[in-house]
Amino acid sequence: MPATPEDRPRPSPETSPRVVIVGAGIVGCSLADELTARGWTDVTVLEQGPLPAPGGSTSHAPGLVFRTSPSKTLTGFARYTVEKFGSLSHDGVPCFEPLGGLELATTPERLADLHRRAGLAAAWGVRGEVVSTARCKELWPLLDESVVLGGFHTPEDGLVRAVLACRAQLDRASARGARFLDRHTVTGIERADGRVSGVVTDRGVFPADHVVSAAGFWGPVIGRMAGVDVPLQPLAHQYARTRPLRELSGARAEATLPILRFQDADLYFREHHDRIGIGSYAHRPLPVDPFGVPGYDAARGRGMEMPSSYPFTEGDWAPSWADARRLMPALRGAEVESGFNGVFSFTPDGMPVLGETRELRGFWLAEAVWVTHSAGVARAVAEWMVDGRPWIDVHDCDVTRFEGPQRSPAYVRERGSQQFVEVYDVIHPLQPMERPRPLRVSPFHARQEQLGAFFLEGGGWERPHWYEANAPLVTSLGAELPQRDPWSARYWSPTAAAEAHATRERVALYDMTPLRRLEVTGPGALDFLDRMTTNKLRKRPGAVTYTLLLDDNGGIRSDLTVARLAEDRFQIGANSPADLDHLVRHAPAGVQIRDVTSGTCCIGVWGPLARALVQPLTGDDFSHEGFGYFRAKRAHVGHVPVTALRLSYVGELGWELYTTADLGLRLWDTLWEAGGELGVIAAGRSAFNSLRLEKGYRAWGADMTAEHTPAEAGVGFAVRMDKGDFLGRDALRDRPEPTRRLTPLLLDDPAAVVLGSEPVSVGGTTAGYVTSAGYGYTLGRCVAYAWLPAGLTPGTGVHIEYFGEKVPATVAEEPLFDPEMTRIRR
């Protein structure tokens, strides 16, 4: 990864924006360093406590950095944190010690998961290997090897001295012009004309063009001053130190052994010279009200060492102490010398909260960030502020990602607490939270329950993945489905194969209500959307266009389906709340943009008999000649007015039928009753995903992100360089030929399945990773898309690593199914 850009041209002090950072913990100090390195030198960092250890989470952090995560983004943040802090020292003491990391397995299930984690590490560029029990004992001599089945060793992980890293970066930023002011308590955020204008403290007002809340678990407090909800829940977790151990006597270094995780018992360990520090997530969640956390002096007055250090709850510790002693015989005669309950932040999905807020322009969040990811987050936010684009895709950290129903205090508290419980759990990629559910349901929910829908959740929406009512259809498939391994069989049913088959052979109803819908209206709407997107939108009303939103570097911010319903009225199928935010930011006066998702609903009617189902229910012409592919029209289906779009994400004839939420159930019932003699079924997202992979349709956020260009992602057909100027056009024009491409793979073994995020090797060397995958029931093979070097020709053999096994696959030519598009265009 490139280092901090010290050599870039810098603005003069007169032109440098005024930035105020609230919080001088590891994130605030890192951000000040990253901003000043990029020439934004008018930076003031305000801290309510004393420097360099003001009493937030950084001041008590044990400093363990394990880089491997199911999230590519978090792994990237952690890799940069290790790289940066590994190059820093203060007074001759290094800020990072590369001791290595060791994760232990004491159950077969955990050992299998360590193989999966080794695959994730390889996919994201982290060196690591699954090692034997004997090797674990070599790395950590204090272990009882009879308890351990194996481990995952990552040699470059280690310990960050967080306070020291703050001091080193504070000194560097100060040398470039930044100010660090401690004992300044923020009491208000000033604004003017919808933008932030200053920060009020108990010691004066600080004018600002940008304000960044890096206040840690005080983030909701600062957010409220700005009129912004910050969806994070502070929780306390236990950390204890033993008395000196005989086995570590004479230790001169702070630590020499790898940092250690015993995830089967929700514990982690590190050395403190001749003592062992033990952290526990095994106890009950201990939520902390951020508005009730005392300031630094008040905390000391209550007998707390610092605001983030709550009294140790002995009753919660006993089970963890017993598990620690079971793992390490040296602890069986030891005693705990000290302990505290340390406060830090969790969000509803376990990811940081980053970016400029919609409610107040110029007010940024860099919250819910652990030491592990601190420098990487700071670099991303600094580049976002200075250059308009982070160095890494951050869509799953963007503050806009949470829907309105996901921002309630009760939701944030419940989901945040559950994230604490699941920190070390083995989590399946499809595994949903169990509470609070259901939260958001489509108008068809009651009918779906009657059909035995198995629901998973996304964005708060209940989404059917298959229907038990279709289980009898499995026997009619005419081919035996391959037996699945226990991991890939979770959140899957053979009924999905029957639903996919019924869609290909007859007709199925798909609930597409969670698909985000935006309405763009007003004079200038066409000019605006044409300027924002890559494809030609200057078509007559009734046209539908697949197009892209790019950033200034030509990266894919999102993909959209734009239906021109009237001269100045458009309906947009979008992906995330960030799309709405992006369009609103750029919209000129007179153009209105509205999210209409909650007030509307959608049924996808797809399959070769789709026209036979819909046409008798309407007086409008739904023939191929009267209603062509990628066209839209207003119509009535039975008594229900609909906006019909002739689109298909599954590769079959059909329509997306939209209506208002109050008429949704009537629309479902009308189609269901009329479709009985045609063998209509309801089908879920498991079949949907299989069908779309067979057609090679990309899923934004999984297959492509802002890190990828249209040519790389295989969606260059949605770019019209000759249409005139559009956002990102100049960057695309200057781009060299791609060196990587999103590549379709078919697994060689008809019984093999992968799920996504696995590393892919070419010629024995890891060359990329799987984005999304699913079994192609029509093809009789698992389909996987992967980012791989450009130039791989169809027929090239590769290997996908799945739980430590090398699964052979072959580069395929796309589209894999119906390349002539005859099924969609009939």
PDB file of C-alpha atoms in Angstrom, residues 404-546:
ATOM      1  CA  GLY A 404     -34.488   5.096   9.312  1.00  0.00           C
ATOM      2  CA  PRO A 405     -35.891   2.101  11.235  1.00  0.00           C
ATOM      3  CA  GLN A 406     -32.337   1.006  12.033  1.00  0.00           C
ATOM      4  CA  ARG A 407     -31.506   4.259  13.790  1.00  0.00           C
ATOM      5  CA  SER A 408     -33.891   4.055  16.721  1.00  0.00           C
ATOM      6  CA  PRO A 409     -32.124   4.001  20.102  1.00  0.00           C
ATOM      7  CA  ALA A 410     -33.782   0.673  20.944  1.00  0.00           C
ATOM      8  CA  TYR A 411     -32.561  -0.920  17.698  1.00  0.00           C
ATOM      9  CA  VAL A 412     -29.018   0.408  18.110  1.00  0.00           C
ATOM     10  CA  ARG A 413     -28.871  -0.796  21.705  1.00  0.00           C
ATOM     11  CA  GLU A 414     -30.217  -4.270  20.941  1.00  0.00           C
ATOM     12  CA  ARG A 415     -28.177  -4.901  17.816  1.00  0.00           C
ATOM     13  CA  GLY A 416     -25.051  -3.325  19.300  1.00  0.00           C
ATOM     14  CA  SER A 417     -25.337  -5.561  22.350  1.00  0.00           C
ATOM     15  CA  GLN A 418     -25.734  -8.611  20.129  1.00  0.00           C
ATOM     16  CA  GLN A 419     -22.618  -7.631  18.187  1.00  0.00           C
ATOM     17  CA  PHE A 420     -20.756  -7.771  21.497  1.00  0.00           C
ATOM     18  CA  VAL A 421     -22.098 -11.270  22.151  1.00  0.00           C
ATOM     19  CA  GLU A 422     -21.062 -12.445  18.685  1.00  0.00           C
ATOM     20  CA  VAL A 423     -17.562 -10.930  18.545  1.00  0.00           C
ATOM     21  CA  TYR A 424     -15.890 -14.348  18.547  1.00  0.00           C
ATOM     22  CA  ASP A 425     -18.780 -16.464  17.283  1.00  0.00           C
ATOM     23  CA  VAL A 426     -18.522 -18.430  14.049  1.00  0.00           C
ATOM     24  CA  ILE A 427     -20.881 -16.395  11.858  1.00  0.00           C
ATOM     25  CA  HIS A 428     -22.174 -17.728   8.568  1.00  0.00           C
ATOM     26  CA  PRO A 429     -22.234 -15.149   5.719  1.00  0.00           C
ATOM     27  CA  LEU A 430     -26.031 -15.470   5.491  1.00  0.00           C
ATOM     28  CA  GLN A 431     -26.685 -15.591   9.229  1.00  0.00           C
ATOM     29  CA  PRO A 432     -29.134 -12.870  10.304  1.00  0.00           C
ATOM     30  CA  MET A 433     -29.628 -11.271  13.663  1.00  0.00           C
ATOM     31  CA  GLU A 434     -32.616 -12.780  15.460  1.00  0.00           C
ATOM     32  CA  ARG A 435     -33.913  -9.615  17.115  1.00  0.00           C
ATOM     33  CA  PRO A 436     -35.673  -7.262  16.656  1.00  0.00           C
ATOM     34  CA  ARG A 437     -37.596  -9.093  13.922  1.00  0.00           C
ATOM     35  CA  PRO A 438     -39.692  -8.674  11.966  1.00  0.00           C
ATOM     36  CA  LEU A 439     -39.028  -4.981  11.520  1.00  0.00           C
ATOM     37  CA  ARG A 440     -39.853  -4.184   7.884  1.00  0.00           C
ATOM     38  CA  VAL A 441     -42.209  -6.379   5.881  1.00  0.00           C
ATOM     39  CA  SER A 442     -43.689  -6.103   2.413  1.00  0.00           C
ATOM     40  CA  PRO A 443     -47.476  -6.078   1.883  1.00  0.00           C
ATOM     41  CA  PHE A 444     -47.187  -9.745   0.853  1.00  0.00           C
ATOM     42  CA  HIS A 445     -45.763 -10.905   4.184  1.00  0.00           C
ATOM     43  CA  ALA A 446     -48.904 -12.658   5.421  1.00  0.00           C
ATOM     44  CA  ARG A 447     -49.200 -14.656   2.200  1.00  0.00           C
ATOM     45  CA  GLN A 448     -45.527 -15.543   2.354  1.00  0.00           C
ATOM     46  CA  GLU A 449     -45.911 -16.855   5.882  1.00  0.00           C
ATOM     47  CA  GLN A 450     -48.849 -19.000   4.741  1.00  0.00           C
ATOM     48  CA  LEU A 451     -46.558 -20.509   2.096  1.00  0.00           C
ATOM     49  CA  GLY A 452     -43.922 -21.354   4.709  1.00  0.00           C
ATOM     50  CA  ALA A 453     -41.387 -18.721   3.718  1.00  0.00           C
ATOM     51  CA  PHE A 454     -37.963 -19.018   5.303  1.00  0.00           C
ATOM     52  CA  PHE A 455     -36.958 -15.418   5.926  1.00  0.00           C
ATOM     53  CA  LEU A 456     -33.529 -13.867   6.159  1.00  0.00           C
ATOM     54  CA  GLU A 457     -33.018 -10.153   6.678  1.00  0.00           C
ATOM     55  CA  GLY A 458     -31.372  -7.284   4.839  1.00  0.00           C
ATOM     56  CA  GLY A 459     -31.658  -3.572   5.556  1.00  0.00           C
ATOM     57  CA  GLY A 460     -34.285  -4.419   8.162  1.00  0.00           C
ATOM     58  CA  TRP A 461     -36.453  -6.117   5.490  1.00  0.00           C
ATOM     59  CA  GLU A 462     -37.740  -9.656   5.865  1.00  0.00           C
ATOM     60  CA  ARG A 463     -36.741 -11.434   2.647  1.00  0.00           C
ATOM     61  CA  PRO A 464     -38.039 -14.906   1.724  1.00  0.00           C
ATOM     62  CA  HIS A 465     -35.171 -17.182   0.672  1.00  0.00           C
ATOM     63  CA  TRP A 466     -37.384 -20.153  -0.151  1.00  0.00           C
ATOM     64  CA  TYR A 467     -40.888 -21.437   0.547  1.00  0.00           C
ATOM     65  CA  GLU A 468     -41.610 -24.748   2.247  1.00  0.00           C
ATOM     66  CA  ALA A 469     -44.804 -24.982   0.176  1.00  0.00           C
ATOM     67  CA  ASN A 470     -42.527 -25.752  -2.787  1.00  0.00           C
ATOM     68  CA  ALA A 471     -40.709 -28.625  -1.078  1.00  0.00           C
ATOM     69  CA  PRO A 472     -42.817 -31.315  -2.861  1.00  0.00           C
ATOM     70  CA  LEU A 473     -41.503 -29.972  -6.166  1.00  0.00           C
ATOM     71  CA  VAL A 474     -37.990 -31.176  -5.356  1.00  0.00           C
ATOM     72  CA  THR A 475     -38.912 -34.758  -6.217  1.00  0.00           C
ATOM     73  CA  SER A 476     -39.950 -33.693  -9.712  1.00  0.00           C
ATOM     74  CA  LEU A 477     -36.576 -32.205 -10.666  1.00  0.00           C
ATOM     75  CA  GLY A 478     -35.487 -35.365 -12.455  1.00  0.00           C
ATOM     76  CA  ALA A 479     -31.925 -35.135 -11.135  1.00  0.00           C
ATOM     77  CA  GLU A 480     -30.454 -35.782  -7.747  1.00  0.00           C
ATOM     78  CA  LEU A 481     -28.993 -32.690  -6.107  1.00  0.00           C
ATOM     79  CA  PRO A 482     -25.419 -32.963  -4.838  1.00  0.00           C
ATOM     80  CA  GLN A 483     -25.021 -33.468  -1.100  1.00  0.00           C
ATOM     81  CA  ARG A 484     -23.847 -30.272   0.581  1.00  0.00           C
ATOM     82  CA  ASP A 485     -21.249 -29.936   3.308  1.00  0.00           C
ATOM     83  CA  PRO A 486     -22.586 -28.675   6.671  1.00  0.00           C
ATOM     84  CA  TRP A 487     -21.354 -25.105   6.114  1.00  0.00           C
ATOM     85  CA  SER A 488     -22.846 -24.560   2.666  1.00  0.00           C
ATOM     86  CA  ALA A 489     -26.024 -26.369   3.746  1.00  0.00           C
ATOM     87  CA  ARG A 490     -26.739 -23.714   6.361  1.00  0.00           C
ATOM     88  CA  TYR A 491     -29.431 -21.215   5.294  1.00  0.00           C
ATOM     89  CA  TRP A 492     -30.009 -23.301   2.168  1.00  0.00           C
ATOM     90  CA  SER A 493     -32.705 -25.726   1.072  1.00  0.00           C
ATOM     91  CA  PRO A 494     -33.041 -28.017  -1.958  1.00  0.00           C
ATOM     92  CA  THR A 495     -36.361 -26.243  -2.418  1.00  0.00           C
ATOM     93  CA  ALA A 496     -34.357 -23.382  -3.963  1.00  0.00           C
ATOM     94  CA  ALA A 497     -33.482 -25.730  -6.847  1.00  0.00           C
ATOM     95  CA  ALA A 498     -37.161 -26.468  -7.410  1.00  0.00           C
ATOM     96  CA  GLU A 499     -37.972 -22.742  -7.395  1.00  0.00           C
ATOM     97  CA  ALA A 500     -35.217 -22.000  -9.903  1.00  0.00           C
ATOM     98  CA  HIS A 501     -36.462 -24.841 -12.114  1.00  0.00           C
ATOM     99  CA  ALA A 502     -40.073 -23.591 -11.928  1.00  0.00           C
ATOM    100  CA  THR A 503     -38.903 -20.096 -12.922  1.00  0.00           C
ATOM    101  CA  ARG A 504     -37.099 -21.503 -15.965  1.00  0.00           C
ATOM    102  CA  GLU A 505     -40.007 -23.779 -16.954  1.00  0.00           C
ATOM    103  CA  ARG A 506     -43.208 -21.962 -15.873  1.00  0.00           C
ATOM    104  CA  VAL A 507     -43.600 -18.717 -13.942  1.00  0.00           C
ATOM    105  CA  ALA A 508     -42.770 -17.460 -10.442  1.00  0.00           C
ATOM    106  CA  LEU A 509     -43.531 -14.442  -8.279  1.00  0.00           C
ATOM    107  CA  TYR A 510     -40.590 -12.733  -6.574  1.00  0.00           C
ATOM    108  CA  ASP A 511     -40.960 -10.114  -3.844  1.00  0.00           C
ATOM    109  CA  MET A 512     -38.755  -7.242  -4.996  1.00  0.00           C
ATOM    110  CA  THR A 513     -40.104  -4.712  -2.509  1.00  0.00           C
ATOM    111  CA  PRO A 514     -36.763  -4.174  -0.714  1.00  0.00           C
ATOM    112  CA  LEU A 515     -35.279  -2.905  -3.996  1.00  0.00           C
ATOM    113  CA  ARG A 516     -34.673   0.806  -3.375  1.00  0.00           C
ATOM    114  CA  ARG A 517     -36.822   3.134  -5.442  1.00  0.00           C
ATOM    115  CA  LEU A 518     -36.149   6.817  -5.976  1.00  0.00           C
ATOM    116  CA  GLU A 519     -38.402   9.297  -7.743  1.00  0.00           C
ATOM    117  CA  VAL A 520     -36.692  12.184  -9.551  1.00  0.00           C
ATOM    118  CA  THR A 521     -38.913  14.955 -10.871  1.00  0.00           C
ATOM    119  CA  GLY A 522     -38.890  18.542 -12.015  1.00  0.00           C
ATOM    120  CA  PRO A 523     -37.559  20.685 -14.844  1.00  0.00           C
ATOM    121  CA  GLY A 524     -33.945  19.765 -15.445  1.00  0.00           C
ATOM    122  CA  ALA A 525     -34.345  16.192 -14.132  1.00  0.00           C
ATOM    123  CA  LEU A 526     -33.194  14.705 -17.445  1.00  0.00           C
ATOM    124  CA  ASP A 527     -30.160  16.967 -17.740  1.00  0.00           C
ATOM    125  CA  PHE A 528     -29.240  16.228 -14.134  1.00  0.00           C
ATOM    126  CA  LEU A 529     -29.502  12.443 -14.398  1.00  0.00           C
ATOM    127  CA  ASP A 530     -27.728  12.404 -17.760  1.00  0.00           C
ATOM    128  CA  ARG A 531     -24.835  14.342 -16.208  1.00  0.00           C
ATOM    129  CA  MET A 532     -24.679  12.017 -13.198  1.00  0.00           C
ATOM    130  CA  THR A 533     -24.753   8.668 -15.018  1.00  0.00           C
ATOM    131  CA  THR A 534     -22.852   6.889 -17.772  1.00  0.00           C
ATOM    132  CA  ASN A 535     -25.488   5.701 -20.246  1.00  0.00           C
ATOM    133  CA  LYS A 536     -27.713   7.616 -22.653  1.00  0.00           C
ATOM    134  CA  LEU A 537     -30.910   8.718 -20.940  1.00  0.00           C
ATOM    135  CA  ARG A 538     -32.171  11.057 -23.660  1.00  0.00           C
ATOM    136  CA  LYS A 539     -34.871   8.677 -24.800  1.00  0.00           C
ATOM    137  CA  ARG A 540     -38.603   8.995 -25.116  1.00  0.00           C
ATOM    138  CA  PRO A 541     -40.823   8.440 -22.057  1.00  0.00           C
ATOM    139  CA  GLY A 542     -41.324   4.729 -21.577  1.00  0.00           C
ATOM    140  CA  ALA A 543     -37.625   3.916 -21.969  1.00  0.00           C
ATOM    141  CA  VAL A 544     -35.694   2.040 -19.280  1.00  0.00           C
ATOM    142  CA  THR A 545     -31.892   2.276 -19.103  1.00  0.00           C
ATOM    143  CA  TYR A 546     -29.265   0.377 -17.140  1.00  0.00           C
TER     144      TYR A 546
END
